CSV table of C-alpha atoms and ligand atoms in Angstrom, one decimal:
chain,number,residue,atom,x,y,z
O,53,MET,CA,80.1,-37.5,173.8
O,54,LYS,CA,83.2,-39.2,172.7
O,55,GLU,CA,82.8,-42.9,174.7
O,56,ILE,CA,85.8,-45.0,175.2
O,57,ASN,CA,86.4,-47.0,172.0
O,58,GLY,CA,83.5,-45.2,170.7
O,59,ILE,CA,82.8,-45.4,167.1
O,60,MET,CA,81.5,-42.6,164.5
O,61,MET,CA,80.1,-43.7,161.0
O,62,GLN,CA,79.5,-41.6,158.2
O,63,TYR,CA,76.2,-43.1,157.2
O,64,PHE,CA,75.7,-42.1,153.9
O,65,GLU,CA,77.6,-41.9,150.3
O,66,TRP,CA,77.4,-39.6,147.6
O,67,TYR,CA,75.1,-41.9,145.2
O,68,LEU,CA,72.6,-43.2,148.0
O,69,ASP,CA,69.0,-43.7,145.9
O,70,CYS,CA,66.9,-40.8,146.2
O,71,LYS,CA,63.6,-43.3,145.9
O,72,GLN,CA,64.9,-45.1,149.5
O,73,ASN,CA,64.2,-43.2,152.9
O,74,LEU,CA,67.3,-42.7,154.5
O,75,TRP,CA,65.9,-41.2,158.5
O,76,ASN,CA,63.1,-44.8,158.5
O,77,ILE,CA,66.6,-47.2,157.0
O,78,ILE,CA,68.7,-45.6,160.1
O,79,ALA,CA,65.9,-46.2,162.8
O,80,GLN,CA,65.2,-49.7,161.7
O,81,ASN,CA,69.0,-50.4,161.5
O,82,ALA,CA,69.5,-48.8,165.2
O,83,LYS,CA,70.1,-51.5,167.0
O,84,LYS,CA,72.0,-53.5,164.8
O,85,LEU,CA,74.6,-50.6,164.5
O,86,SER,CA,74.8,-50.1,168.2
O,87,ASN,CA,75.5,-54.2,168.5
O,88,ILE,CA,78.6,-53.8,166.4
O,89,GLY,CA,80.3,-50.6,168.5
O,90,VAL,CA,78.8,-47.7,166.7
O,91,THR,CA,78.6,-44.9,169.6
O,92,ALA,CA,77.7,-42.0,166.9
O,93,LEU,CA,75.9,-41.5,163.3
O,94,TRP,CA,77.2,-38.5,161.5
O,95,LEU,CA,74.1,-37.9,159.2
O,96,PRO,CA,74.0,-36.4,155.9
O,97,PRO,CA,72.4,-32.9,155.9
O,98,ALA,CA,68.6,-32.7,156.4
O,99,TYR,CA,67.8,-29.3,154.7
O,100,LYS,CA,66.4,-28.7,151.7
O,101,GLY,CA,69.0,-27.8,148.7
O,102,ILE,CA,68.4,-26.2,145.4
O,103,GLY,CA,68.5,-30.0,144.0
O,104,GLY,CA,64.8,-30.8,146.0
O,105,LYS,CA,65.1,-34.6,146.6
O,106,ASP,CA,67.6,-35.7,144.4
O,107,GLU,CA,70.1,-33.0,146.5
O,108,VAL,CA,72.7,-34.7,148.6
O,109,GLY,CA,72.9,-31.7,150.7
O,110,TYR,CA,75.9,-29.7,150.1
O,111,GLY,CA,73.4,-26.9,147.8
O,112,VAL,CA,71.5,-25.2,150.4
O,113,TYR,CA,68.4,-23.7,149.8
O,114,ASP,CA,66.5,-23.2,153.6
O,115,LEU,CA,68.1,-24.2,156.8
O,116,TYR,CA,64.6,-24.1,158.3
O,117,ASP,CA,63.2,-26.6,156.0
O,118,LEU,CA,64.3,-30.4,157.1
O,119,GLY,CA,61.3,-31.6,154.8
O,120,GLU,CA,58.2,-29.7,156.0
O,121,PHE,CA,57.5,-27.6,153.1
O,122,ASP,CA,57.0,-27.7,149.1
O,123,GLN,CA,59.8,-26.0,148.3
O,124,LYS,CA,62.3,-26.7,145.3
O,125,GLY,CA,60.0,-29.4,143.9
O,126,SER,CA,59.1,-31.2,146.7
O,127,ILE,CA,58.2,-31.2,150.7
O,128,LYS,CA,60.6,-34.4,151.6
O,129,THR,CA,64.8,-34.1,150.9
O,130,LYS,CA,66.4,-36.9,150.0
O,131,TYR,CA,66.4,-38.2,153.0
O,132,GLY,CA,62.8,-38.2,153.9
O,133,SER,CA,60.5,-35.8,156.1
O,134,LYS,CA,61.3,-33.5,159.1
O,135,ASP,CA,59.3,-36.0,161.5
O,136,GLU,CA,61.2,-39.0,160.5
O,137,TYR,CA,64.8,-37.0,161.0
O,138,ILE,CA,63.2,-36.5,164.3
O,139,ASN,CA,62.3,-40.0,165.3
O,140,CYS,CA,65.4,-41.3,163.5
O,141,ILE,CA,67.2,-39.1,166.2
O,142,ALA,CA,65.3,-40.2,168.6
O,143,THR,CA,65.3,-43.9,167.8
O,144,LEU,CA,69.4,-43.7,167.6
O,145,LYS,CA,69.3,-41.8,171.5
O,146,GLN,CA,67.1,-45.1,172.6
O,147,GLU,CA,70.1,-47.1,171.0
O,148,GLY,CA,72.9,-45.2,172.8
O,149,ILE,CA,74.0,-43.6,169.7
O,150,PHE,CA,74.9,-40.0,169.6
O,151,SER,CA,73.4,-38.1,166.0
O,152,TYR,CA,75.9,-35.4,164.7
O,153,ALA,CA,74.4,-32.7,162.4
O,154,ASP,CA,75.8,-31.9,159.1
O,155,ILE,CA,76.2,-28.3,159.0
O,156,VAL,CA,76.9,-26.4,155.9
O,157,LEU,CA,76.8,-22.8,156.3
O,158,ASN,CA,79.8,-21.4,153.8
O,159,HIS,CA,77.0,-20.4,151.0
O,160,LYS,CA,73.5,-20.6,149.8
O,161,MET,CA,72.2,-21.9,146.3
O,162,GLY,CA,68.7,-21.6,144.6
O,163,ALA,CA,67.8,-18.0,146.0
O,164,ASP,CA,63.7,-16.9,145.1
O,165,MET,CA,65.0,-13.6,143.0
O,166,LEU,CA,67.6,-11.7,141.1
O,167,GLN,CA,69.2,-8.9,142.7
O,168,THR,CA,70.8,-6.0,140.1
O,169,ILE,CA,74.0,-4.9,142.3
O,170,PRO,CA,77.8,-3.3,141.3
O,171,ALA,CA,80.7,-5.6,141.8
O,172,THR,CA,84.3,-6.3,140.6
O,173,ARG,CA,85.3,-9.3,139.2
O,174,VAL,CA,88.2,-11.6,140.7
O,175,ASP,CA,91.1,-13.8,139.1
O,176,TRP,CA,90.0,-17.6,139.7
O,177,ALA,CA,93.2,-18.2,140.4
O,178,ASN,CA,94.0,-15.7,143.1
O,179,HIS,CA,91.0,-14.2,144.4
O,180,ASN,CA,92.6,-10.9,146.3
O,181,ILE,CA,93.6,-9.9,142.3
O,182,GLN,CA,90.9,-7.8,140.8
O,183,THR,CA,90.4,-8.1,137.4
O,184,SER,CA,87.4,-5.9,135.9
O,185,GLU,CA,86.0,-2.1,137.0
O,186,GLN,CA,83.2,-1.9,138.8
O,187,GLU,CA,79.9,-3.2,137.0
O,188,THR,CA,76.0,-4.1,136.9
O,189,VAL,CA,75.3,-7.4,137.2
O,190,LYS,CA,72.3,-9.5,138.6
O,191,VAL,CA,73.0,-12.4,141.0
O,192,ALA,CA,70.6,-15.0,143.1
O,193,THR,CA,70.6,-13.4,146.4
O,194,LYS,CA,67.2,-13.0,147.6
O,195,PHE,CA,65.8,-15.8,149.6
O,196,THR,CA,62.3,-14.9,150.7
O,197,PHE,CA,61.1,-18.6,150.7
O,198,PRO,CA,58.2,-17.9,149.6
O,199,ASN,CA,56.2,-21.3,150.8
O,200,ARG,CA,57.5,-21.4,154.0
O,201,LYS,CA,55.7,-18.5,155.0
O,202,LYS,CA,57.8,-17.1,157.9
O,203,LYS,CA,57.4,-20.0,159.6
O,204,TYR,CA,60.5,-20.3,162.5
O,205,SER,CA,61.7,-17.6,161.1
O,206,ASP,CA,61.2,-14.7,159.0
O,207,PHE,CA,64.7,-13.7,158.4
O,208,GLU,CA,65.6,-13.2,154.7
O,209,TRP,CA,68.8,-13.2,153.3
O,210,ASN,CA,69.9,-10.4,150.6
O,211,TRP,CA,73.0,-9.3,148.3
O,212,THR,CA,74.7,-7.6,151.5
O,213,HIS,CA,74.6,-10.8,153.8
O,214,PHE,CA,77.3,-12.4,150.8
O,215,ASP,CA,80.5,-11.7,149.6
O,216,GLY,CA,80.4,-12.9,146.2
O,217,ILE,CA,78.9,-15.3,143.6
O,218,ASP,CA,80.2,-16.9,140.5
O,219,TYR,CA,77.3,-16.3,138.1
O,220,ASN,CA,75.8,-12.9,136.4
O,221,ASP,CA,72.5,-13.8,135.3
O,222,ALA,CA,72.4,-10.4,132.9
O,223,THR,CA,75.2,-11.7,130.5
O,224,LYS,CA,75.1,-15.6,131.6
O,225,GLU,CA,78.7,-14.9,132.4
O,226,HIS,CA,80.6,-17.3,134.9
O,227,SER,CA,82.8,-15.6,136.8
O,228,ILE,CA,83.8,-14.6,140.6
O,229,PHE,CA,82.1,-11.3,141.5
O,230,LYS,CA,82.9,-9.4,144.5
O,231,PHE,CA,80.1,-7.4,145.9
O,232,LYS,CA,80.9,-3.1,146.2
O,233,ASP,CA,82.3,-2.7,149.6
O,234,LYS,CA,82.8,-6.5,150.5
O,235,SER,CA,85.8,-8.3,151.0
O,236,TRP,CA,87.0,-11.6,151.7
O,237,ASP,CA,86.9,-12.9,155.2
O,238,ASP,CA,89.9,-13.0,156.9
O,239,THR,CA,91.5,-16.3,158.8
O,240,VAL,CA,90.7,-18.7,155.9
O,241,ASP,CA,92.8,-20.9,153.8
O,242,GLU,CA,95.3,-18.8,151.7
O,243,GLU,CA,94.8,-21.4,148.7
O,244,TYR,CA,94.0,-19.5,145.5
O,245,GLY,CA,95.0,-16.2,147.7
O,246,ASN,CA,92.1,-16.4,149.3
O,247,TYR,CA,90.2,-19.2,150.1
O,248,ASP,CA,86.9,-17.9,151.3
O,249,TYR,CA,85.1,-18.3,148.2
O,250,LEU,CA,84.2,-21.7,147.1
O,251,MET,CA,80.6,-21.6,145.6
O,252,GLY,CA,77.4,-20.3,145.6
O,253,ALA,CA,76.0,-17.4,147.2
O,254,ASP,CA,79.3,-17.1,149.8
O,255,ILE,CA,78.2,-15.8,153.2
O,256,ASP,CA,80.1,-12.8,154.6
O,257,PHE,CA,80.7,-13.9,158.1
O,258,THR,CA,81.6,-10.3,159.0
O,259,ASN,CA,78.2,-9.0,158.8
O,260,LYS,CA,76.3,-9.1,162.2
O,261,GLU,CA,73.0,-9.9,160.9
O,262,VAL,CA,74.5,-13.3,159.5
O,263,ILE,CA,76.4,-13.8,162.5
O,264,GLU,CA,72.8,-13.7,164.5
O,265,GLU,CA,70.8,-15.4,161.9
O,266,CYS,CA,73.5,-18.3,162.5
O,267,TYR,CA,73.2,-18.5,166.2
O,268,LYS,CA,69.7,-18.5,166.3
O,269,TRP,CA,69.0,-20.8,163.6
O,270,ALA,CA,71.6,-23.3,165.4
O,271,LYS,CA,69.6,-23.0,168.5
O,272,TRP,CA,66.4,-23.7,166.8
O,273,TYR,CA,67.7,-26.5,165.3
O,274,LEU,CA,69.0,-27.9,168.2
O,275,GLU,CA,66.0,-27.9,170.4
O,276,GLU,CA,63.7,-29.3,167.2
O,277,THR,CA,65.7,-32.1,166.0
O,278,LYS,CA,67.7,-32.6,169.4
O,279,VAL,CA,70.9,-33.6,167.8
O,280,ASP,CA,74.0,-34.2,170.0
O,281,GLY,CA,76.8,-32.7,167.9
O,282,PHE,CA,78.3,-31.4,164.3
O,283,ARG,CA,80.4,-31.8,161.4
O,284,LEU,CA,81.0,-28.6,160.0
O,285,ASP,CA,81.1,-28.5,156.0
O,286,ALA,CA,84.1,-26.9,154.4
O,287,VAL,CA,85.3,-25.0,157.4
O,288,LYS,CA,88.4,-23.9,156.1
O,289,HIS,CA,86.3,-21.3,153.1
O,290,ILE,CA,84.9,-19.7,156.7
O,291,ASN,CA,86.5,-17.0,158.8
O,292,MET,CA,87.8,-19.1,161.9
O,293,HIS,CA,86.6,-16.9,164.3
O,294,PHE,CA,83.2,-17.0,163.6
O,295,TYR,CA,83.0,-21.1,164.2
O,296,LYS,CA,85.0,-21.0,167.4
O,297,ASP,CA,82.3,-17.9,168.6
O,298,TRP,CA,79.2,-19.8,167.4
O,299,ILE,CA,80.0,-23.3,169.1
O,300,LYS,CA,81.2,-21.6,172.4
O,301,LYS,CA,78.2,-19.6,173.0
O,302,LEU,CA,75.8,-23.0,171.5
O,303,ARG,CA,78.0,-24.8,174.4
O,304,GLU,CA,77.3,-22.0,177.3
O,305,GLU,CA,73.8,-21.6,176.2
O,306,THR,CA,72.3,-25.3,176.6
O,307,LYS,CA,75.0,-26.7,179.0
O,308,LYS,CA,75.7,-29.1,176.4
O,309,GLU,CA,78.8,-31.1,175.3
O,310,LEU,CA,77.8,-30.5,171.2
O,311,TYR,CA,81.2,-32.8,170.0
O,312,THR,CA,82.2,-31.4,167.2
O,313,VAL,CA,84.2,-31.9,164.0
O,314,GLY,CA,85.1,-30.0,161.1
O,315,GLU,CA,85.8,-30.6,157.8
O,316,TYR,CA,89.5,-28.5,156.9
O,317,TRP,CA,90.4,-30.6,153.5
O,318,SER,CA,94.1,-30.2,153.5
O,319,GLY,CA,96.8,-33.2,153.7
O,320,ASP,CA,99.3,-30.0,155.2
O,321,VAL,CA,99.2,-31.0,159.2
O,322,SER,CA,100.3,-27.8,159.9
O,323,LYS,CA,97.1,-26.0,158.5
O,324,LEU,CA,95.1,-28.1,160.8
O,325,HIS,CA,97.3,-27.5,164.2
O,326,ARG,CA,96.8,-23.6,163.1
O,327,TYR,CA,93.0,-24.0,162.8
O,328,ILE,CA,92.7,-26.0,166.2
O,329,THR,CA,94.6,-23.1,167.7
O,330,GLU,CA,92.6,-20.7,166.2
O,331,THR,CA,89.4,-22.4,167.6
O,332,GLU,CA,90.7,-22.4,170.8
O,333,GLY,CA,90.4,-26.3,171.0
O,334,GLN,CA,86.6,-26.0,170.6
O,335,ILE,CA,86.4,-27.8,167.6
O,336,CYS,CA,88.4,-31.8,166.8
O,337,LEU,CA,89.5,-32.0,162.5
O,338,PHE,CA,89.1,-34.8,160.1
O,339,ASP,CA,92.6,-36.2,159.8
O,340,VAL,CA,92.7,-35.7,156.2
O,341,PRO,CA,96.6,-35.8,156.2
O,342,LEU,CA,96.0,-39.4,157.4
O,343,HIS,CA,93.5,-40.4,155.0
O,344,TYR,CA,96.2,-39.2,152.3
O,345,ASN,CA,98.6,-41.8,153.5
O,346,LEU,CA,96.5,-44.2,153.8
O,347,SER,CA,95.9,-44.0,150.0
O,348,ILE,CA,98.8,-43.4,148.5
O,349,ALA,CA,100.0,-46.5,150.7
O,350,SER,CA,97.2,-48.1,149.1
O,351,LYS,CA,98.5,-47.3,145.2
O,352,ASP,CA,102.4,-47.9,146.1
O,353,GLU,CA,103.6,-51.5,147.1
O,354,ASN,CA,107.2,-50.0,148.1
O,355,TYR,CA,105.8,-47.5,150.4
O,356,ASP,CA,106.9,-47.3,154.4
O,357,LEU,CA,104.4,-48.5,156.2
O,358,THR,CA,106.7,-47.1,159.2
O,359,LYS,CA,106.0,-43.9,158.0
O,360,ILE,CA,102.0,-44.5,157.8
O,361,PHE,CA,101.3,-41.5,161.1
O,362,GLU,CA,103.7,-39.5,159.6
O,363,ARG,CA,102.6,-35.8,159.8
O,364,THR,CA,99.3,-37.2,160.6
O,365,LEU,CA,97.0,-34.9,163.1
O,366,VAL,CA,96.4,-38.6,165.0
O,367,LYS,CA,100.2,-38.7,165.5
O,368,ASP,CA,100.6,-34.8,166.9
O,369,ASN,CA,97.1,-34.5,168.6
O,370,PRO,CA,95.3,-37.2,169.0
O,371,GLN,CA,93.0,-35.7,170.9
O,372,LYS,CA,91.3,-33.7,168.4
O,373,ALA,CA,91.7,-36.4,165.6
O,374,VAL,CA,89.1,-38.0,163.9
O,375,THR,CA,90.4,-40.4,161.7
O,376,PHE,CA,88.8,-41.6,158.6
O,377,VAL,CA,89.6,-44.2,155.4
O,378,ASP,CA,87.1,-42.7,152.9
O,379,ASN,CA,84.4,-40.0,152.4
O,380,HIS,CA,81.4,-39.3,150.2
O,381,ASP,CA,84.2,-36.6,148.9
O,382,THR,CA,87.2,-39.4,148.4
O,383,GLN,CA,84.7,-41.9,146.4
O,384,PRO,CA,85.1,-42.6,143.0
O,385,SER,CA,83.9,-40.0,140.6
O,386,GLN,CA,83.8,-36.9,143.5
O,387,SER,CA,85.7,-33.8,143.7
O,388,LEU,CA,88.6,-35.2,146.2
O,389,GLU,CA,88.7,-38.4,144.7
O,390,SER,CA,91.6,-40.2,146.5
O,391,PHE,CA,90.1,-43.7,147.3
O,392,VAL,CA,92.1,-45.9,148.8
O,393,LYS,CA,92.5,-49.3,147.2
O,394,PRO,CA,90.3,-52.7,148.0
O,395,TRP,CA,93.5,-54.7,149.1
O,396,PHE,CA,94.8,-52.3,151.8
O,397,LYS,CA,91.0,-51.3,152.8
O,398,GLN,CA,91.4,-53.7,156.0
O,399,SER,CA,94.7,-52.6,156.9
O,400,ALA,CA,93.3,-49.1,156.7
O,401,TYR,CA,90.9,-49.7,159.0
O,402,ALA,CA,92.7,-52.2,161.4
O,403,LEU,CA,94.8,-48.9,161.7
O,404,ILE,CA,92.2,-45.9,162.9
O,405,LEU,CA,89.8,-49.0,164.6
O,406,LEU,CA,92.8,-50.8,166.6
O,407,ARG,CA,94.9,-48.4,168.0
O,408,ASN,CA,94.2,-46.0,170.8
O,409,GLN,CA,95.0,-43.2,169.4
O,410,GLY,CA,92.4,-41.2,168.0
O,411,TYR,CA,88.3,-40.7,167.0
O,412,PRO,CA,87.5,-43.3,163.9
O,413,CYS,CA,84.9,-42.8,161.9
O,414,VAL,CA,83.5,-45.5,159.3
O,415,PHE,CA,82.3,-44.4,156.2
O,416,TYR,CA,79.0,-46.0,155.2
O,417,GLY,CA,80.3,-47.0,151.5
O,418,ASP,CA,83.4,-49.2,152.7
O,419,PHE,CA,80.6,-51.0,155.1
O,420,TYR,CA,78.0,-51.4,153.0
O,421,GLY,CA,79.8,-50.8,149.1
O,422,ILE,CA,79.1,-48.2,146.5
O,423,PRO,CA,76.3,-50.5,144.1
O,424,TYR,CA,77.2,-47.4,141.6
O,425,SER,CA,80.7,-47.5,141.0
O,426,GLY,CA,80.9,-51.0,141.2
O,427,ILE,CA,82.4,-50.9,144.7
O,428,GLU,CA,82.0,-53.9,147.1
O,429,PRO,CA,81.8,-53.8,151.2
O,430,THR,CA,85.3,-53.8,153.1
O,431,LYS,CA,85.6,-57.4,153.6
O,432,ASP,CA,85.1,-58.3,157.6
O,433,LEU,CA,84.5,-54.4,158.6
O,434,GLU,CA,82.0,-55.1,160.9
O,435,ILE,CA,84.5,-57.9,162.7
O,436,LEU,CA,87.4,-54.7,163.0
O,437,MET,CA,84.3,-52.8,164.3
O,438,LYS,CA,83.1,-55.7,166.9
O,439,LEU,CA,87.1,-56.2,167.9
O,440,ARG,CA,87.6,-52.7,168.9
O,441,LYS,CA,84.3,-52.5,171.1
O,442,GLU,CA,85.4,-55.9,172.7
O,443,LYS,CA,89.3,-56.3,172.7
O,444,ALA,CA,91.0,-53.1,172.0
O,445,TYR,CA,91.8,-52.2,175.3
O,446,GLY,CA,95.1,-51.7,177.1
O,447,ASN,CA,98.8,-50.4,176.8
O,448,GLN,CA,99.7,-50.7,172.8
O,449,ILE,CA,103.2,-51.9,172.0
O,450,ASP,CA,104.0,-50.7,168.6
O,451,TYR,CA,106.5,-52.4,166.3
O,452,PHE,CA,106.9,-49.9,163.1
O,453,ASP,CA,110.5,-51.0,162.4
O,454,ASN,CA,109.8,-52.6,159.0
O,455,PRO,CA,109.2,-51.0,156.2
O,456,ASN,CA,106.6,-53.3,154.3
O,457,CYS,CA,105.6,-55.2,157.6
O,458,VAL,CA,104.3,-53.2,161.1
O,459,GLY,CA,102.5,-54.3,163.7
O,460,TRP,CA,101.1,-53.4,167.3
O,461,THR,CA,99.5,-55.3,170.3
O,462,ARG,CA,97.0,-54.3,173.0
O,463,GLU,CA,97.5,-55.7,176.0
O,464,GLY,CA,94.0,-55.8,177.6
O,465,THR,CA,92.5,-55.2,180.4
O,466,ASP,CA,91.0,-57.0,183.4
O,467,GLU,CA,87.7,-54.6,182.5
O,468,TYR,CA,87.3,-56.6,179.1
O,469,ILE,CA,86.9,-60.1,179.6
O,470,LYS,CA,89.5,-62.0,177.2
O,471,SER,CA,90.5,-58.4,175.8
O,472,GLY,CA,94.1,-57.8,174.1
O,473,LEU,CA,95.1,-58.6,170.6
O,474,ALA,CA,97.7,-58.6,168.1
O,475,VAL,CA,98.0,-56.7,164.9
O,476,ILE,CA,100.3,-57.3,161.8
O,477,ILE,CA,100.1,-55.7,158.1
O,478,SER,CA,102.0,-56.7,155.3
O,479,ASN,CA,102.6,-54.4,152.3
O,480,LYS,CA,104.5,-57.1,150.4
O,481,LYS,CA,105.6,-60.9,151.5
O,482,ASP,CA,104.2,-63.2,153.4
O,483,ASP,CA,105.7,-62.3,156.9
O,484,GLU,CA,106.0,-62.6,160.8
O,485,LYS,CA,107.4,-60.5,163.8
O,486,LYS,CA,107.7,-61.4,167.5
O,487,MET,CA,106.0,-58.8,169.5
O,488,TYR,CA,104.8,-59.1,173.4
O,489,ILE,CA,101.3,-59.1,174.4
O,490,GLY,CA,101.4,-59.7,178.2
O,491,GLU,CA,102.7,-62.0,180.3
O,492,LYS,CA,99.4,-62.9,181.2
O,493,PHE,CA,98.3,-64.6,177.9
O,494,ALA,CA,101.8,-67.4,178.5
O,495,GLY,CA,100.8,-70.7,177.1
O,496,LYS,CA,97.7,-68.9,175.7
O,497,ARG,CA,96.6,-70.0,171.8
O,498,PHE,CA,95.7,-66.6,169.4
O,499,ILE,CA,93.6,-67.2,166.1
O,500,ASP,CA,93.5,-64.3,163.3
O,501,ALA,CA,90.2,-62.6,163.8
O,502,LEU,CA,89.9,-61.9,159.9
O,503,ASN,CA,90.5,-65.5,159.2
O,504,ASN,CA,93.4,-64.2,156.5
O,505,CYS,CA,95.6,-66.7,158.4
O,506,GLU,CA,95.0,-69.9,159.3
O,507,GLU,CA,97.6,-71.1,162.1
O,508,ILE,CA,97.4,-70.4,165.6
O,509,VAL,CA,100.1,-69.2,167.4
O,510,GLU,CA,100.9,-69.4,171.3
O,511,ILE,CA,102.4,-67.0,173.6
O,512,ASP,CA,105.4,-67.9,175.2
O,513,SER,CA,106.5,-68.1,178.7
O,514,GLN,CA,107.9,-64.1,178.3
O,515,GLY,CA,104.1,-63.3,176.8
O,516,GLU,CA,105.8,-63.0,173.1
O,517,GLY,CA,103.9,-64.1,170.3
O,518,MET,CA,105.5,-65.2,166.6
O,519,PHE,CA,102.4,-63.4,164.9
O,520,LYS,CA,101.4,-64.4,161.3
O,521,VAL,CA,100.5,-62.4,158.3
O,522,LYS,CA,99.5,-63.5,154.9
O,523,GLU,CA,101.1,-61.0,151.5
O,524,LYS,CA,99.2,-57.9,151.2
O,525,SER,CA,97.2,-58.6,153.7
O,526,VAL,CA,96.3,-57.8,157.9
O,527,SER,CA,95.8,-60.7,160.5
O,528,VAL,CA,94.4,-59.2,164.1
O,529,TRP,CA,95.3,-62.1,166.5
O,530,ILE,CA,92.8,-62.6,169.9
O,531,GLU,CA,92.8,-65.5,172.6
O,532,THR,CA,90.9,-67.9,171.3
W,795,LIG,CA1,83.5,-18.7,152.3
């Protein structure tokens, strides 16, 4: 589900207005998004969370309630009703845009009943270290979904389906409690000793009933919604073999490609490589190391731009890399805040949109701005997206030869009329760089599609041009 020069767009940010109906807005915008080159949308979690209509979606309560049942204070989710969600996906499909559902299986929240069970505490700093004798705790682990009345599924969750939780209701105490005879799943990230436990009631992915239920639910989800693929949340907290088997089986049974990208939040590319190996290449990953490089580059004007792709997934394994500049977790006031500074945003987007490697994902908050944090839309992001769609084709030649000024050219192909472009980025002064773009352009005049430079560059008889850039900016040169 990755078209040539396709663009994924993450169509939400953390602080979207709860009063608007996102599913309907997307349906209204589908045609426009298709026109500017969007080929897939990552939609936010569509099921009812603990916060009801105010819930962004990661505090999952009922996976079968896509805005259909009166649970957690409302029928609709933050984004609308089930019918509106299904209509949104169908409308996107008509415009040739794939839908990727955000799958949040690591934990559940907002249980219907408490259970009194034996558990031991573990150390916050190292989840492998037990810090108490066995004690009796009262925990939120029984999910019966009374208002759904067993429609679609009669599965009820109880404490045996979970490994642990971080709250004892009997004593009102916050601590990580590991349930009796449970062990944290292995093949997870090693931070905090073992990072299986993240939040809420942590699901036990070695439990056979759980594995069966998650598979049954996914088949139901695909049938009901007709989504084309998945974005998997928090994969470093979930047994790697669970998702490998889950996606393999779904692909076999549905005979669909089901493009899948996982969120393994780590700046250490070796961890991403290990995940891809362990999951046998079934799951692509967001290029978190590249995000960090872009974020650091935006905060340090002495950053060496020739190293921007060093130790990134897109450099080592471009076929499996989803490149992105920012997302709902890195935006200001969020848990992983590492927002790329505004002056570097255009350059960052040129780096992910106009090169041959990687599957770029554009963030809603960059495209539309984030009113909550007073953040303006990234200037001319729409132009950069269209440039990917119309011009970023053909052989790529890199000029990553100056710490403060890098560039590359795309020679274009006959298939796309007037395709080909030259990109030059500076993080310091006004600069210029001689780059080869192809003899077929000899004598042609080039202008900066972003209007950051007003000059005209003429290509010489050898197919080279002296391309220019203003201080701390980017220029994308295209044939007039
Ligand atoms: Ca977990």
